[in-house]
JSON list of C-alpha atoms in Angstrom, two decimals:
[
{"chain": "D", "resi": 1, "resn": "MET", "atom": "CA", "xyz": [-59.07, 23.38, 70.16]},
{"chain": "D", "resi": 2, "resn": "ASP", "atom": "CA", "xyz": [-56.58, 23.07, 72.99]},
{"chain": "D", "resi": 3, "resn": "LEU", "atom": "CA", "xyz": [-54.31, 26.12, 73.05]},
{"chain": "D", "resi": 4, "resn": "LYS", "atom": "CA", "xyz": [-52.11, 25.07, 75.98]},
{"chain": "D", "resi": 5, "resn": "PRO", "atom": "CA", "xyz": [-49.47, 23.19, 73.91]},
{"chain": "D", "resi": 6, "resn": "ILE", "atom": "CA", "xyz": [-49.33, 26.02, 71.37]},
{"chain": "D", "resi": 7, "resn": "ILE", "atom": "CA", "xyz": [-48.90, 28.64, 74.10]},
{"chain": "D", "resi": 8, "resn": "ALA", "atom": "CA", "xyz": [-46.26, 26.53, 75.90]},
{"chain": "D", "resi": 9, "resn": "THR", "atom": "CA", "xyz": [-44.31, 26.07, 72.68]},
{"chain": "D", "resi": 10, "resn": "SER", "atom": "CA", "xyz": [-44.55, 29.76, 71.87]},
{"chain": "D", "resi": 11, "resn": "VAL", "atom": "CA", "xyz": [-43.31, 30.72, 75.33]},
{"chain": "D", "resi": 12, "resn": "GLY", "atom": "CA", "xyz": [-40.44, 28.23, 75.04]},
{"chain": "D", "resi": 13, "resn": "ILE", "atom": "CA", "xyz": [-39.41, 29.58, 71.64]},
{"chain": "D", "resi": 14, "resn": "ALA", "atom": "CA", "xyz": [-39.65, 33.17, 72.91]},
{"chain": "D", "resi": 15, "resn": "ILE", "atom": "CA", "xyz": [-37.47, 32.37, 75.93]},
{"chain": "D", "resi": 16, "resn": "TYR", "atom": "CA", "xyz": [-34.92, 30.59, 73.76]},
{"chain": "D", "resi": 17, "resn": "ARG", "atom": "CA", "xyz": [-34.78, 33.31, 71.10]},
{"chain": "D", "resi": 18, "resn": "GLY", "atom": "CA", "xyz": [-34.93, 36.18, 73.59]},
{"chain": "D", "resi": 19, "resn": "ILE", "atom": "CA", "xyz": [-32.64, 34.97, 76.38]},
{"chain": "D", "resi": 20, "resn": "VAL", "atom": "CA", "xyz": [-30.70, 31.78, 75.66]},
{"chain": "D", "resi": 21, "resn": "SER", "atom": "CA", "xyz": [-29.66, 32.37, 72.05]},
{"chain": "D", "resi": 22, "resn": "PRO", "atom": "CA", "xyz": [-28.20, 35.88, 72.62]},
{"chain": "D", "resi": 23, "resn": "LEU", "atom": "CA", "xyz": [-26.31, 34.69, 75.70]},
{"chain": "D", "resi": 24, "resn": "VAL", "atom": "CA", "xyz": [-24.81, 31.75, 73.82]},
{"chain": "D", "resi": 25, "resn": "ASP", "atom": "CA", "xyz": [-23.84, 34.02, 70.90]},
{"chain": "D", "resi": 26, "resn": "ARG", "atom": "CA", "xyz": [-22.25, 36.51, 73.28]},
{"chain": "D", "resi": 27, "resn": "TYR", "atom": "CA", "xyz": [-20.33, 33.70, 74.99]},
{"chain": "D", "resi": 28, "resn": "PHE", "atom": "CA", "xyz": [-18.99, 32.38, 71.67]},
{"chain": "D", "resi": 29, "resn": "ARG", "atom": "CA", "xyz": [-17.92, 35.88, 70.61]},
{"chain": "D", "resi": 30, "resn": "TRP", "atom": "CA", "xyz": [-16.19, 36.35, 73.97]},
{"chain": "D", "resi": 31, "resn": "ARG", "atom": "CA", "xyz": [-14.52, 32.93, 73.84]},
{"chain": "D", "resi": 32, "resn": "ASN", "atom": "CA", "xyz": [-13.25, 33.32, 70.27]},
{"chain": "D", "resi": 33, "resn": "GLY", "atom": "CA", "xyz": [-12.55, 37.03, 70.44]},
{"chain": "D", "resi": 34, "resn": "PRO", "atom": "CA", "xyz": [-9.43, 38.92, 71.48]},
{"chain": "D", "resi": 35, "resn": "ARG", "atom": "CA", "xyz": [-9.26, 38.44, 75.22]},
{"chain": "D", "resi": 36, "resn": "VAL", "atom": "CA", "xyz": [-6.60, 37.86, 77.78]},
{"chain": "D", "resi": 37, "resn": "ARG", "atom": "CA", "xyz": [-6.14, 34.13, 78.10]},
{"chain": "D", "resi": 38, "resn": "THR", "atom": "CA", "xyz": [-5.88, 32.99, 81.67]},
{"chain": "D", "resi": 39, "resn": "ALA", "atom": "CA", "xyz": [-2.91, 30.71, 82.05]},
{"chain": "D", "resi": 40, "resn": "ARG", "atom": "CA", "xyz": [-0.60, 29.45, 84.76]},
{"chain": "D", "resi": 41, "resn": "ARG", "atom": "CA", "xyz": [2.72, 27.74, 84.80]},
{"chain": "D", "resi": 42, "resn": "ASN", "atom": "CA", "xyz": [2.56, 24.04, 85.48]},
{"chain": "D", "resi": 43, "resn": "TRP", "atom": "CA", "xyz": [5.16, 22.12, 87.42]},
{"chain": "D", "resi": 44, "resn": "ARG", "atom": "CA", "xyz": [7.46, 22.03, 84.36]},
{"chain": "D", "resi": 45, "resn": "GLY", "atom": "CA", "xyz": [7.28, 25.78, 83.85]},
{"chain": "D", "resi": 46, "resn": "ILE", "atom": "CA", "xyz": [5.07, 25.64, 80.76]},
{"chain": "D", "resi": 47, "resn": "TYR", "atom": "CA", "xyz": [2.07, 27.93, 80.53]},
{"chain": "D", "resi": 48, "resn": "VAL", "atom": "CA", "xyz": [-1.17, 25.98, 80.45]},
{"chain": "D", "resi": 49, "resn": "PRO", "atom": "CA", "xyz": [-4.78, 27.22, 80.49]},
{"chain": "D", "resi": 50, "resn": "ASP", "atom": "CA", "xyz": [-6.18, 27.85, 83.94]},
{"chain": "D", "resi": 51, "resn": "LEU", "atom": "CA", "xyz": [-8.07, 24.72, 84.87]},
{"chain": "D", "resi": 52, "resn": "SER", "atom": "CA", "xyz": [-10.72, 26.60, 86.83]},
{"chain": "D", "resi": 53, "resn": "VAL", "atom": "CA", "xyz": [-11.70, 28.47, 83.65]},
{"chain": "D", "resi": 54, "resn": "LYS", "atom": "CA", "xyz": [-11.88, 25.23, 81.68]},
{"chain": "D", "resi": 55, "resn": "ARG", "atom": "CA", "xyz": [-13.84, 23.59, 84.49]},
{"chain": "D", "resi": 56, "resn": "GLY", "atom": "CA", "xyz": [-16.30, 26.49, 84.54]},
{"chain": "D", "resi": 57, "resn": "GLU", "atom": "CA", "xyz": [-16.86, 26.22, 80.80]},
{"chain": "D", "resi": 58, "resn": "ARG", "atom": "CA", "xyz": [-17.45, 22.48, 81.08]},
{"chain": "D", "resi": 59, "resn": "ILE", "atom": "CA", "xyz": [-19.91, 22.93, 83.96]},
{"chain": "D", "resi": 60, "resn": "PHE", "atom": "CA", "xyz": [-21.77, 25.60, 81.96]},
{"chain": "D", "resi": 61, "resn": "TRP", "atom": "CA", "xyz": [-22.14, 23.35, 78.91]},
{"chain": "D", "resi": 62, "resn": "LEU", "atom": "CA", "xyz": [-23.08, 20.36, 81.06]},
{"chain": "D", "resi": 63, "resn": "ALA", "atom": "CA", "xyz": [-25.83, 22.40, 82.75]},
{"chain": "D", "resi": 64, "resn": "TYR", "atom": "CA", "xyz": [-27.02, 23.72, 79.37]},
{"chain": "D", "resi": 65, "resn": "LEU", "atom": "CA", "xyz": [-27.13, 20.22, 77.91]},
{"chain": "D", "resi": 66, "resn": "SER", "atom": "CA", "xyz": [-28.87, 18.89, 81.04]},
{"chain": "D", "resi": 67, "resn": "ILE", "atom": "CA", "xyz": [-31.63, 21.51, 80.76]},
{"chain": "D", "resi": 68, "resn": "ILE", "atom": "CA", "xyz": [-32.17, 20.61, 77.10]},
{"chain": "D", "resi": 69, "resn": "VAL", "atom": "CA", "xyz": [-32.27, 16.87, 77.80]},
{"chain": "D", "resi": 70, "resn": "LEU", "atom": "CA", "xyz": [-34.61, 17.37, 80.76]},
{"chain": "D", "resi": 71, "resn": "GLY", "atom": "CA", "xyz": [-36.93, 19.49, 78.62]},
{"chain": "D", "resi": 72, "resn": "LEU", "atom": "CA", "xyz": [-36.94, 16.89, 75.85]},
{"chain": "D", "resi": 73, "resn": "ALA", "atom": "CA", "xyz": [-37.61, 14.09, 78.34]},
{"chain": "D", "resi": 74, "resn": "MET", "atom": "CA", "xyz": [-40.49, 15.97, 79.94]},
{"chain": "D", "resi": 75, "resn": "GLY", "atom": "CA", "xyz": [-41.94, 16.88, 76.55]},
{"chain": "D", "resi": 76, "resn": "TRP", "atom": "CA", "xyz": [-41.65, 13.29, 75.34]},
{"chain": "D", "resi": 77, "resn": "THR", "atom": "CA", "xyz": [-43.29, 12.01, 78.53]},
{"chain": "D", "resi": 78, "resn": "LEU", "atom": "CA", "xyz": [-46.19, 14.44, 78.23]},
{"chain": "D", "resi": 79, "resn": "MET", "atom": "CA", "xyz": [-46.69, 13.83, 74.50]},
{"chain": "D", "resi": 80, "resn": "THR", "atom": "CA", "xyz": [-46.66, 10.02, 74.77]},
{"chain": "D", "resi": 81, "resn": "SER", "atom": "CA", "xyz": [-48.58, 9.73, 78.02]},
{"chain": "D", "resi": 82, "resn": "PRO", "atom": "CA", "xyz": [-51.27, 7.05, 77.61]},
{"chain": "D", "resi": 83, "resn": "VAL", "atom": "CA", "xyz": [-53.37, 8.62, 80.37]},
{"chain": "D", "resi": 84, "resn": "PRO", "atom": "CA", "xyz": [-55.06, 11.92, 79.54]},
{"chain": "D", "resi": 85, "resn": "LEU", "atom": "CA", "xyz": [-53.73, 14.70, 81.76]},
{"chain": "D", "resi": 86, "resn": "HIS", "atom": "CA", "xyz": [-57.12, 16.40, 82.07]},
{"chain": "D", "resi": 87, "resn": "GLN", "atom": "CA", "xyz": [-60.28, 14.62, 83.08]}
]
């Protein structure tokens, strides 16, 4: 019985449940909670959200999504590889 895939999956789940999930929950609580909204006046004098904050949030979610997609692609490649990885 090959234990490497089971161990790799267990480590991945432990990292997700121990590190990623609490950080995402904390971020959502911070984002939706009572905090000072960063805003600036635009050229018409209307307060708008600070674009650097919005840009930072978008970069964070893009990086998070990229890591997930990369992990899925690597997992798919390893699972469907026609050549055995160990010989």
